[in-house]
mmCIF file of C-alpha atoms in Angstrom:
data_model
loop_
_atom_site.group_PDB
_atom_site.id
_atom_site.type_symbol
_atom_site.label_atom_id
_atom_site.label_comp_id
_atom_site.label_asym_id
_atom_site.label_seq_id
_atom_site.Cartn_x
_atom_site.Cartn_y
_atom_site.Cartn_z
ATOM 1 C CA GLY I 4 108.642 134.198 119.999
ATOM 2 C CA ASP I 5 109.468 131.419 122.142
ATOM 3 C CA ILE I 6 106.371 129.634 121.419
ATOM 4 C CA GLN I 7 107.369 129.788 117.840
ATOM 5 C CA ARG I 8 110.579 128.001 118.795
ATOM 6 C CA ILE I 9 109.253 125.355 121.084
ATOM 7 C CA LEU I 10 106.986 124.498 118.365
ATOM 8 C CA GLY I 11 108.862 124.634 115.629
ATOM 9 C CA VAL I 12 111.378 122.266 117.273
ATOM 10 C CA THR I 13 108.439 120.091 118.213
ATOM 11 C CA ALA I 14 107.449 119.753 114.671
ATOM 12 C CA ASP I 15 110.818 118.717 113.413
ATOM 13 C CA VAL I 16 111.319 116.320 115.957
ATOM 14 C CA ASN I 17 107.656 114.871 114.923
ATOM 15 C CA GLY I 18 108.927 115.346 111.240
ATOM 16 C CA LEU I 19 111.810 113.312 111.890
ATOM 17 C CA ILE I 20 109.679 110.318 113.789
ATOM 18 C CA ARG I 21 107.112 110.439 111.477
ATOM 19 C CA THR I 22 109.516 110.130 108.244
ATOM 20 C CA VAL I 23 111.150 107.105 110.099
ATOM 21 C CA GLN I 24 107.468 105.427 111.248
ATOM 22 C CA SER I 25 106.250 105.539 107.972
ATOM 23 C CA SER I 26 109.043 104.669 105.468
ATOM 24 C CA GLY I 27 109.436 101.158 104.091
ATOM 25 C CA ASP I 28 106.238 99.980 103.572
ATOM 26 C CA LEU I 29 103.017 100.786 100.787
ATOM 27 C CA SER I 30 100.762 102.226 103.266
ATOM 28 C CA PRO I 31 99.372 104.705 100.968
ATOM 29 C CA TRP I 32 97.839 101.524 99.060
ATOM 30 C CA PHE I 33 94.722 101.673 101.944
ATOM 31 C CA LEU I 34 95.397 105.048 103.319
ATOM 32 C CA GLN I 35 95.182 107.260 100.496
ATOM 33 C CA LEU I 36 94.739 105.286 97.731
ATOM 34 C CA LEU I 37 91.262 104.483 99.090
ATOM 35 C CA PRO I 38 88.768 106.181 97.258
ATOM 36 C CA THR I 39 90.777 105.672 94.224
ATOM 37 C CA LEU I 40 90.473 101.701 94.594
ATOM 38 C CA ILE I 41 86.441 101.981 95.537
ATOM 39 C CA THR I 42 85.550 104.463 92.574
ATOM 40 C CA ASN I 43 88.341 103.567 90.036
ATOM 41 C CA PRO I 44 90.076 99.730 90.874
ATOM 42 C CA ALA I 45 91.817 100.442 87.719
ATOM 43 C CA ARG I 46 93.363 103.488 88.289
ATOM 44 C CA ALA I 47 94.240 102.556 91.790
ATOM 45 C CA PHE I 48 95.645 99.177 91.337
ATOM 46 C CA ALA I 49 98.133 100.747 88.248
ATOM 47 C CA SER I 50 99.297 103.657 91.132
ATOM 48 C CA MET I 51 100.013 100.490 93.624
ATOM 49 C CA TYR I 52 102.182 99.064 90.675
ATOM 50 C CA MET I 53 104.029 102.284 89.856
ATOM 51 C CA SER I 54 104.868 102.534 93.321
ATOM 52 C CA VAL I 55 106.178 99.167 93.637
ATOM 53 C CA ARG I 56 108.237 100.547 90.298
ATOM 54 C CA ALA I 57 109.368 103.393 92.697
ATOM 55 C CA MET I 58 110.599 101.057 95.744
ATOM 56 C CA ALA I 59 112.517 99.000 93.479
ATOM 57 C CA ASN I 60 114.357 101.940 91.377
ATOM 58 C CA PRO I 61 113.961 105.483 93.284
ATOM 59 C CA ARG I 62 114.676 107.437 90.023
ATOM 60 C CA PHE I 63 111.701 105.818 88.418
ATOM 61 C CA TYR I 64 109.700 108.960 90.381
ATOM 62 C CA ASP I 65 111.658 111.945 88.532
ATOM 63 C CA GLN I 66 111.286 109.551 84.892
ATOM 64 C CA MET I 67 107.994 109.530 85.272
ATOM 65 C CA MET I 68 107.502 113.370 86.132
ATOM 66 C CA GLY I 69 109.350 114.314 83.570
ATOM 67 C CA SER I 70 107.594 112.490 80.807
ATOM 68 C CA GLU I 71 105.993 114.101 78.598
ATOM 69 C CA TRP I 72 102.770 113.034 79.681
ATOM 70 C CA ALA I 73 103.252 114.259 83.129
ATOM 71 C CA GLN I 74 104.496 117.542 81.995
ATOM 72 C CA ASN I 75 101.205 118.060 79.601
ATOM 73 C CA VAL I 76 98.922 117.221 82.823
ATOM 74 C CA VAL I 77 100.668 119.766 84.909
ATOM 75 C CA ALA I 78 100.699 122.286 82.633
ATOM 76 C CA ARG I 79 97.026 122.229 82.313
ATOM 77 C CA ALA I 80 95.875 121.153 85.514
ATOM 78 C CA PRO I 81 98.614 123.728 87.557
ATOM 79 C CA GLY I 82 96.524 123.377 90.844
ATOM 80 C CA LEU I 83 97.576 119.692 91.714
ATOM 81 C CA LEU I 84 99.534 118.956 94.351
ATOM 82 C CA LEU I 85 102.642 117.189 93.464
ATOM 83 C CA GLY I 86 106.135 115.908 94.880
ATOM 84 C CA ARG I 87 107.208 117.367 98.294
ATOM 85 C CA THR I 88 103.497 119.610 98.326
ATOM 86 C CA SER I 89 101.697 116.423 98.566
ATOM 87 C CA ALA I 90 100.068 115.111 101.233
ATOM 88 C CA ALA I 91 100.390 111.519 99.726
ATOM 89 C CA GLY I 92 103.739 111.761 101.207
ATOM 90 C CA GLU I 93 102.804 113.046 104.586
ATOM 91 C CA ALA I 94 105.564 111.677 106.686
ATOM 92 C CA PHE I 95 107.718 113.833 104.894
ATOM 93 C CA GLU I 96 106.212 116.745 105.873
ATOM 94 C CA ARG I 97 108.394 119.352 107.460
ATOM 95 C CA VAL I 98 107.033 121.797 109.024
ATOM 96 C CA GLY I 99 110.016 124.786 109.217
ATOM 97 C CA GLY I 100 112.362 122.894 107.983
ATOM 98 C CA VAL I 101 114.439 119.656 109.630
ATOM 99 C CA ALA I 102 116.942 120.514 112.284
ATOM 100 C CA GLU I 103 120.675 119.543 111.527
ATOM 101 C CA PRO I 104 120.955 116.541 113.108
ATOM 102 C CA GLY I 105 117.605 114.806 111.883
ATOM 103 C CA SER I 106 118.884 115.963 108.070
ATOM 104 C CA LYS I 107 122.144 114.010 108.895
ATOM 105 C CA LEU I 108 120.140 111.056 110.066
ATOM 106 C CA LEU I 109 117.840 110.959 106.932
ATOM 107 C CA ALA I 110 120.960 111.635 105.225
ATOM 108 C CA GLY I 111 122.421 108.218 106.595
ATOM 109 C CA GLN I 112 125.134 110.424 108.268
ATOM 110 C CA VAL I 113 126.020 110.126 112.198
ATOM 111 C CA VAL I 114 128.703 111.816 113.035
ATOM 112 C CA GLY I 115 129.733 113.558 109.040
ATOM 113 C CA ARG I 116 129.941 109.135 108.001
ATOM 114 C CA GLU I 117 127.322 108.036 106.075
ATOM 115 C CA ILE I 118 125.879 104.872 106.831
ATOM 116 C CA PRO I 119 125.815 102.411 103.986
ATOM 117 C CA GLY I 120 121.804 101.757 102.980
ATOM 118 C CA VAL I 121 120.357 104.262 105.004
ATOM 119 C CA LYS I 122 119.815 107.092 102.703
ATOM 120 C CA GLY I 123 119.029 104.782 100.018
ATOM 121 C CA PHE I 124 116.315 103.359 102.341
ATOM 122 C CA PHE I 125 114.458 106.727 103.360
ATOM 123 C CA GLU I 126 114.756 107.624 99.449
ATOM 124 C CA ARG I 127 113.154 104.882 98.500
ATOM 125 C CA SER I 128 110.235 105.324 100.549
ATOM 126 C CA GLN I 129 109.736 108.965 99.829
ATOM 127 C CA ALA I 130 109.769 107.417 95.959
ATOM 128 C CA VAL I 131 106.546 105.498 96.833
ATOM 129 C CA PHE I 132 104.558 108.044 98.712
ATOM 130 C CA GLN I 133 105.313 110.606 96.672
ATOM 131 C CA THR I 134 104.453 108.150 93.247
ATOM 132 C CA ALA I 135 101.189 106.210 94.565
ATOM 133 C CA GLY I 136 99.541 109.797 95.238
ATOM 134 C CA ASP I 137 100.710 111.488 92.592
ATOM 135 C CA PHE I 138 100.336 109.212 89.562
ATOM 136 C CA ALA I 139 97.061 108.655 91.057
ATOM 137 C CA ARG I 140 96.154 112.419 90.832
ATOM 138 C CA LEU I 141 98.020 113.091 87.126
ATOM 139 C CA SER I 142 95.745 109.790 85.936
ATOM 140 C CA GLY I 143 92.528 110.944 87.314
ATOM 141 C CA ALA I 144 93.219 114.726 85.866
ATOM 142 C CA SER I 145 94.344 113.308 82.504
ATOM 143 C CA ALA I 146 91.157 111.229 82.370
ATOM 144 C CA MET I 147 88.921 114.089 83.408
ATOM 145 C CA LEU I 148 90.673 117.155 81.949
ATOM 146 C CA ASP I 149 88.715 117.659 78.821
ATOM 147 C CA MET I 150 85.580 117.258 80.178
ATOM 148 C CA ALA I 151 86.238 119.694 83.065
ATOM 149 C CA GLU I 152 88.300 122.109 80.014
ATOM 150 C CA ARG I 153 85.249 122.297 78.470
ATOM 151 C CA SER I 154 82.935 123.399 81.526
ATOM 152 C CA GLY I 155 85.630 125.675 83.000
ATOM 153 C CA LYS I 156 85.807 123.608 86.076
ATOM 154 C CA VAL I 157 89.753 122.604 86.177
ATOM 155 C CA ASP I 158 89.410 124.126 89.325
ATOM 156 C CA GLN I 159 86.947 122.088 90.742
ATOM 157 C CA MET I 160 88.323 118.877 89.227
ATOM 158 C CA VAL I 161 92.236 119.386 90.792
ATOM 159 C CA ASP I 162 90.321 120.378 94.737
ATOM 160 C CA PHE I 163 88.431 116.918 94.164
ATOM 161 C CA LEU I 164 91.582 114.586 92.880
ATOM 162 C CA ASN I 165 93.811 116.602 95.897
ATOM 163 C CA HIS I 166 91.170 115.810 98.476
ATOM 164 C CA SER I 167 90.399 112.535 97.303
ATOM 165 C CA THR I 168 94.134 111.253 97.363
ATOM 166 C CA GLY I 169 95.509 112.739 100.665
ATOM 167 C CA SER I 170 96.455 116.251 99.907
ATOM 168 C CA ILE I 171 95.303 119.956 100.579
ATOM 169 C CA SER I 172 97.564 122.757 100.858
ATOM 170 C CA MET I 173 97.412 124.445 104.351
ATOM 171 C CA ARG I 174 99.348 127.264 103.181
ATOM 172 C CA ALA I 175 97.059 128.293 100.611
ATOM 173 C CA MET I 176 94.281 127.435 102.911
ATOM 174 C CA GLY I 177 95.824 130.591 104.954
ATOM 175 C CA ILE I 178 96.951 128.933 107.818
ATOM 176 C CA ASP I 179 100.108 130.422 109.113
ATOM 177 C CA PRO I 180 103.041 128.725 110.137
ATOM 178 C CA THR I 181 102.456 129.007 113.969
ATOM 179 C CA GLN I 182 99.474 127.071 113.680
ATOM 180 C CA ARG I 183 100.878 124.658 110.959
ATOM 181 C CA ALA I 184 103.704 124.006 113.822
ATOM 182 C CA LEU I 185 101.020 123.047 116.500
ATOM 183 C CA GLU I 186 98.714 120.795 114.577
ATOM 184 C CA SER I 187 102.112 118.909 113.196
ATOM 185 C CA TRP I 188 103.028 118.919 116.914
ATOM 186 C CA ILE I 189 99.629 117.347 118.197
ATOM 187 C CA MET I 190 98.452 114.920 115.524
ATOM 188 C CA PHE I 191 100.088 112.775 113.319
ATOM 189 C CA ALA I 192 99.251 113.729 109.789
ATOM 190 C CA PRO I 193 97.241 117.020 109.734
ATOM 191 C CA ARG I 194 97.158 117.440 106.627
ATOM 192 C CA TYR I 195 95.589 113.733 105.713
ATOM 193 C CA SER I 196 93.159 114.400 108.119
ATOM 194 C CA ARG I 197 91.858 117.946 106.431
ATOM 195 C CA SER I 198 92.088 116.458 103.461
ATOM 196 C CA SER I 199 89.231 114.080 103.877
ATOM 197 C CA ILE I 200 87.079 116.511 105.779
ATOM 198 C CA ALA I 201 87.265 118.563 102.741
ATOM 199 C CA LEU I 202 86.272 115.605 100.113
ATOM 200 C CA VAL I 203 83.190 116.106 102.243
ATOM 201 C CA GLY I 204 83.286 119.486 101.961
ATOM 202 C CA ASP I 205 83.523 119.169 98.810
ATOM 203 C CA LEU I 206 79.671 117.609 98.527
ATOM 204 C CA MET I 207 78.787 121.792 99.016
ATOM 205 C CA GLY I 208 81.284 123.044 96.412
ATOM 206 C CA GLY I 209 80.732 123.262 92.760
ATOM 207 C CA GLN I 210 78.834 121.051 90.102
ATOM 208 C CA LEU I 211 81.884 118.588 89.274
ATOM 209 C CA ALA I 212 83.412 118.635 92.480
ATOM 210 C CA GLY I 213 80.047 117.654 94.277
ATOM 211 C CA ARG I 214 79.377 115.037 91.796
ATOM 212 C CA GLU I 215 83.076 113.651 91.889
ATOM 213 C CA ALA I 216 82.665 113.799 95.663
ATOM 214 C CA ALA I 217 79.020 112.321 95.632
ATOM 215 C CA ASN I 218 80.474 109.351 94.268
ATOM 216 C CA ALA I 219 83.791 108.726 95.951
ATOM 217 C CA LEU I 220 81.860 109.105 99.398
ATOM 218 C CA GLY I 221 78.654 107.162 98.014
ATOM 219 C CA SER I 222 80.762 104.539 96.233
ATOM 220 C CA MET I 223 82.699 103.914 99.782
ATOM 221 C CA LEU I 224 79.690 103.633 101.640
ATOM 222 C CA LEU I 225 77.401 101.721 99.705
ATOM 223 C CA PHE I 226 79.984 99.242 97.360
ATOM 224 C CA GLY I 227 82.591 99.348 99.789
ATOM 225 C CA THR I 228 80.265 97.738 102.543
ATOM 226 C CA ALA I 229 78.924 95.291 100.315
ATOM 227 C CA MET I 230 82.266 94.524 98.894
ATOM 228 C CA TYR I 231 82.857 93.624 102.844
ATOM 229 C CA ASN I 232 79.735 91.698 103.210
ATOM 230 C CA SER I 233 80.704 89.830 99.632
ATOM 231 C CA VAL I 234 84.641 89.150 101.687
ATOM 232 C CA SER I 235 83.094 88.701 104.920
ATOM 233 C CA LYS I 236 80.696 85.909 103.677
ATOM 234 C CA LEU I 237 83.718 84.246 101.630
ATOM 235 C CA MET I 238 85.753 83.610 105.120
ATOM 236 C CA GLY I 239 82.812 82.513 106.737
ATOM 237 C CA GLN I 240 82.799 85.258 109.022
ATOM 238 C CA GLU I 241 80.024 87.434 110.349
ATOM 239 C CA PRO I 242 80.604 91.090 109.121
ATOM 240 C CA GLU I 243 81.334 93.710 111.816
ATOM 241 C CA LEU I 244 78.893 96.413 110.825
ATOM 242 C CA ASP I 245 77.855 97.823 114.374
ATOM 243 C CA PRO I 246 80.572 101.346 113.886
ATOM 244 C CA ARG I 247 79.994 100.977 118.595
ATOM 245 C CA LYS I 248 82.405 98.306 118.217
ATOM 246 C CA GLY I 249 86.254 98.484 117.901
ATOM 247 C CA THR I 250 85.952 95.176 115.477
ATOM 248 C CA PHE I 251 83.787 97.170 112.714
ATOM 249 C CA LEU I 252 84.923 96.272 109.654
ATOM 250 C CA THR I 253 87.063 94.296 110.357
ATOM 251 C CA TYR I 254 87.891 90.558 109.712
ATOM 252 C CA GLU I 255 89.430 87.607 111.586
ATOM 253 C CA VAL I 256 92.825 86.354 110.211
ATOM 254 C CA GLU I 257 94.771 84.180 112.431
ATOM 255 C CA GLY I 258 94.566 85.769 115.673
ATOM 256 C CA GLN I 259 94.406 89.653 114.062
ATOM 257 C CA ARG I 260 91.427 91.613 113.969
ATOM 258 C CA ILE I 261 92.448 93.778 110.101
ATOM 259 C CA GLY I 262 90.510 96.154 108.542
ATOM 260 C CA VAL I 263 90.702 99.367 106.839
ATOM 261 C CA GLY I 264 91.354 102.824 108.743
ATOM 262 C CA THR I 265 91.152 106.013 106.941
ATOM 263 C CA VAL I 266 89.575 109.304 108.916
ATOM 264 C CA PHE I 267 86.057 108.022 106.905
ATOM 265 C CA ARG I 268 85.766 104.971 109.486
ATOM 266 C CA SER I 269 87.070 106.628 112.070
ATOM 267 C CA LEU I 270 84.076 109.525 111.965
ATOM 268 C CA LEU I 271 81.642 106.777 111.446
ATOM 269 C CA GLN I 272 82.926 104.951 114.086
ATOM 270 C CA VAL I 273 82.835 107.785 117.096
ATOM 271 C CA LEU I 274 78.899 109.044 116.073
ATOM 272 C CA GLY I 275 77.875 105.339 116.607
ATOM 273 C CA LYS I 276 79.806 105.714 119.769
ATOM 274 C CA ILE I 277 78.560 109.266 120.595
ATOM 275 C CA GLU I 278 75.246 107.287 120.088
ATOM 276 C CA ALA I 279 75.746 104.393 122.370
ATOM 277 C CA GLN I 280 77.093 106.098 125.203
ATOM 278 C CA ALA I 281 74.229 108.626 125.420
ATOM 279 C CA GLU I 282 71.561 105.908 125.133
ATOM 280 C CA GLY I 283 73.002 104.119 128.510
ATOM 281 C CA LYS I 284 74.608 106.548 130.542
ATOM 282 C CA GLU I 285 72.461 109.036 132.178
ATOM 283 C CA ASP I 286 75.784 111.266 132.857
ATOM 284 C CA PHE I 287 77.236 111.052 129.593
ATOM 285 C CA SER I 288 78.926 114.169 128.485
ATOM 286 C CA LEU I 289 80.985 114.738 125.726
ATOM 287 C CA LEU I 290 83.300 117.194 127.756
ATOM 288 C CA LYS I 291 84.678 114.399 130.097
ATOM 289 C CA TRP I 292 88.544 114.077 130.009
ATOM 290 C CA ASP I 293 88.735 109.844 129.792
ATOM 291 C CA MET I 294 89.336 107.083 127.090
ATOM 292 C CA GLU I 295 85.369 106.417 127.476
ATOM 293 C CA ASN I 296 84.795 109.714 125.356
ATOM 294 C CA PRO I 297 84.810 108.945 121.836
ATOM 295 C CA LEU I 298 86.156 112.490 120.946
ATOM 296 C CA VAL I 299 88.979 112.056 123.463
ATOM 297 C CA ARG I 300 89.984 108.515 122.402
ATOM 298 C CA LEU I 301 89.767 109.556 117.869
ATOM 299 C CA ALA I 302 92.214 112.879 119.330
ATOM 300 C CA ARG I 303 94.438 110.361 121.060
ATOM 301 C CA GLY I 304 94.877 107.906 118.124
ATOM 302 C CA ARG I 305 95.650 110.808 115.772
ATOM 303 C CA THR I 306 97.658 112.502 117.700
ATOM 304 C CA GLY I 307 101.425 113.032 116.667
ATOM 305 C CA PRO I 308 104.441 110.546 117.981
ATOM 306 C CA VAL I 309 105.836 112.757 120.491
ATOM 307 C CA ALA I 310 102.544 113.491 121.580
ATOM 308 C CA SER I 311 101.072 110.424 121.673
ATOM 309 C CA THR I 312 104.257 108.468 123.429
ATOM 310 C CA ALA I 313 103.889 110.921 126.383
ATOM 311 C CA TRP I 314 100.184 110.529 126.610
ATOM 312 C CA ASP I 315 100.841 107.001 126.827
ATOM 313 C CA MET I 316 103.674 107.240 129.635
ATOM 314 C CA VAL I 317 101.297 109.449 131.732
ATOM 315 C CA GLU I 318 98.342 106.739 131.617
ATOM 316 C CA GLY I 319 100.301 104.245 131.949
ATOM 317 C CA GLU I 320 99.050 102.179 128.872
ATOM 318 C CA THR I 321 99.062 102.380 125.022
ATOM 319 C CA PHE I 322 95.867 103.746 122.752
ATOM 320 C CA ILE I 323 94.246 100.225 122.756
ATOM 321 C CA GLY I 324 94.655 99.304 126.775
ATOM 322 C CA THR I 325 98.201 97.372 126.485
ATOM 323 C CA SER I 326 99.081 97.801 130.186
ATOM 324 C CA LEU I 327 103.167 99.473 130.174
ATOM 325 C CA SER I 328 102.864 98.373 133.817
ATOM 326 C CA GLY I 329 106.848 96.403 134.303
ATOM 327 C CA ILE I 330 107.825 97.864 130.988
ATOM 328 C CA ASN I 331 111.517 99.441 130.235
ATOM 329 C CA PRO I 332 110.264 102.964 129.162
ATOM 330 C CA LEU I 333 113.214 102.997 126.761
ATOM 331 C CA GLN I 334 112.263 99.801 125.423
ATOM 332 C CA TYR I 335 108.599 101.033 124.790
ATOM 333 C CA ILE I 336 109.860 104.364 123.592
ATOM 334 C CA GLY I 337 112.502 102.121 121.287
ATOM 335 C CA THR I 338 109.261 100.817 119.618
ATOM 336 C CA ARG I 339 107.313 103.677 118.641
ATOM 337 C CA VAL I 340 110.675 105.278 116.777
ATOM 338 C CA LEU I 341 110.617 102.012 114.298
ATOM 339 C CA PRO I 342 108.813 101.775 110.878
ATOM 340 C CA PHE I 343 105.427 100.593 110.992
ATOM 341 C CA ALA I 344 105.989 97.512 108.625
ATOM 342 C CA ILE I 345 108.663 96.683 111.710
ATOM 343 C CA SER I 346 106.508 98.233 114.536
ATOM 344 C CA GLY I 347 103.951 95.852 113.790
ATOM 345 C CA PHE I 348 106.053 92.960 114.427
ATOM 346 C CA PHE I 349 106.149 93.561 117.908
ATOM 347 C CA MET I 350 103.701 93.813 120.699
ATOM 348 C CA GLU I 351 102.052 97.537 121.488
ATOM 349 C CA HIS I 352 104.911 97.284 124.640
ATOM 350 C CA GLY I 353 108.201 96.260 122.971
ATOM 351 C CA ASP I 354 108.282 92.884 124.531
ATOM 352 C CA TRP I 355 108.088 89.469 121.913
ATOM 353 C CA THR I 356 105.703 87.338 124.314
ATOM 354 C CA GLY I 357 102.123 86.743 123.448
ATOM 355 C CA GLU I 358 101.744 86.114 119.702
ATOM 356 C CA SER I 359 102.909 83.706 117.344
ATOM 357 C CA ILE I 360 105.046 84.335 114.997
ATOM 358 C CA GLU I 361 102.424 84.070 111.908
ATOM 359 C CA GLU I 362 99.781 86.714 113.780
ATOM 360 C CA ARG I 363 102.947 89.104 114.071
ATOM 361 C CA VAL I 364 103.648 88.525 110.238
ATOM 362 C CA ILE I 365 99.975 89.123 109.362
ATOM 363 C CA GLY I 366 99.922 92.279 111.501
ATOM 364 C CA ALA I 367 102.997 94.049 110.580
ATOM 365 C CA ALA I 368 102.034 92.662 106.736
ATOM 366 C CA ALA I 369 98.498 94.686 107.067
ATOM 367 C CA THR I 370 100.187 97.793 109.006
ATOM 368 C CA GLY I 371 102.417 98.015 106.568
ATOM 369 C CA THR I 372 99.578 98.520 103.361
ATOM 370 C CA GLY I 373 97.891 101.172 105.398
ATOM 371 C CA LEU I 374 95.143 98.665 107.346
ATOM 372 C CA ARG I 375 94.476 98.820 110.773
ATOM 373 C CA ALA I 376 95.788 95.484 112.379
ATOM 374 C CA PHE I 377 95.548 94.442 116.350
ATOM 375 C CA PRO I 378 95.188 91.085 117.947
ATOM 376 C CA LEU I 379 91.740 89.468 118.964
ATOM 377 C CA PRO I 380 91.005 90.134 122.543
ATOM 378 C CA GLU I 381 90.838 86.852 124.503
ATOM 379 C CA ARG I 382 87.419 86.499 124.897
ATOM 380 C CA ASP I 383 86.925 86.274 120.564
ATOM 381 C CA VAL I 384 89.806 83.811 120.852
ATOM 382 C CA GLU I 385 87.785 81.880 123.381
ATOM 383 C CA ASN I 386 84.996 82.187 121.921
ATOM 384 C CA ARG I 387 86.815 81.307 118.485
ATOM 385 C CA VAL I 388 87.951 77.903 120.029
ATOM 386 C CA ALA I 389 84.927 76.825 121.846
ATOM 387 C CA GLN I 390 83.129 77.164 118.665
ATOM 388 C CA GLU I 391 85.555 74.919 117.004
ATOM 389 C CA ARG I 392 85.988 72.221 119.656
ATOM 390 C CA PHE I 393 81.896 72.311 121.209
ATOM 391 C CA GLY I 394 79.854 74.307 118.606
ATOM 392 C CA ARG I 395 79.116 76.977 121.458
ATOM 393 C CA ASN I 396 80.315 80.160 122.919
ATOM 394 C CA TYR I 397 82.837 79.860 125.894
ATOM 395 C CA ASN I 398 80.216 81.030 128.518
ATOM 396 C CA GLU I 399 78.115 78.597 127.483
ATOM 397 C CA LEU I 400 80.296 75.984 128.214
ATOM 398 C CA THR I 401 80.729 73.612 131.686
ATOM 399 C CA ARG I 402 83.445 74.083 133.989
ATOM 400 C CA SER I 403 84.774 70.700 133.019
ATOM 401 C CA GLU I 404 84.517 71.606 129.151
ATOM 402 C CA ARG I 405 86.227 75.183 129.656
ATOM 403 C CA ALA I 406 88.707 72.774 131.944
ATOM 404 C CA SER I 407 89.370 71.096 129.012
ATOM 405 C CA LEU I 408 90.095 73.625 126.955
ATOM 406 C CA SER I 409 92.775 75.451 129.185
ATOM 407 C CA THR I 410 94.745 71.961 129.211
ATOM 408 C CA GLU I 411 95.207 71.929 125.570
#
């Protein structure tokens, strides 16, 4: 009906913008590959290396998939989600097919004329996403297949490898096209979110899937935290282990806060904020529609391109609280349809003021490999400078000491 057609068109637009936003970077490294990086670093680094080779040569992906090794694994584990069915290429997902203008744009054509380099740019970006995830799934299956076949648990092994690398088949789950289109309109990466939650669900699954899921999640919690603590100490920083804070699991790097993202960190942070607010407010309710509600904040941070941009414009500020007052709406919308690796070089509202070139480069590099990156709050900067100059936090300084900092 009309509703399904509207959702389909909106999903197409979201798919097109999502494709552009996620192009030209190596974001699978610390998103889809994060569980693999923690549990099997060698496999993750090999997948990263393969994705770089695919960026240099888009035909490398087809060569990899056509190899005898890959074909043997696919034949023995046909349930692996590979290629265009893989959510490792979530940004290239199409719900109902890309609209004709979008198809021409991605093919590098405008008014029937090809723009040099555009088609190749998107082809390389798609090859990076597909190669990173598919090599991780194929190599994981190659290592586990003999054991899985002997125990008759190939299906469990396949489920675990798909879920732990950000893949899930929504069609196989019986989700109808209308719901898939609705989820694609509301959420930025519905498959990736579902697969991450499914990995937690694997704990209750069969013996092989449950054991591997417990190993992956346990390693991320214990080894991941220990590794984060060690790096923090090496950098001379206090670990940010309080999930109630926005700086949870981040490092301070040249005026930026940088750390891992993923659904797992988001869920831990939501639980921490719910507990903190429930203790501190008598009128606390998860039914309130405002950004103080952790569930509303989680939803806003994971909405699709069209919905999130509209939300920002209605609220008059971005997700992280940057005001859009006085900002040209078209300029802001323009930054929302740029690749993350490029838009990370801009302020949230598309202005060039505020951050140094070094801070922008670091933020863009972090965003381009799938990490979170955001500027330090003003008070954090004040405290850092005060500690460097006087060995005390800013609010402990005398009036003359504060004045001396403001003139520097």
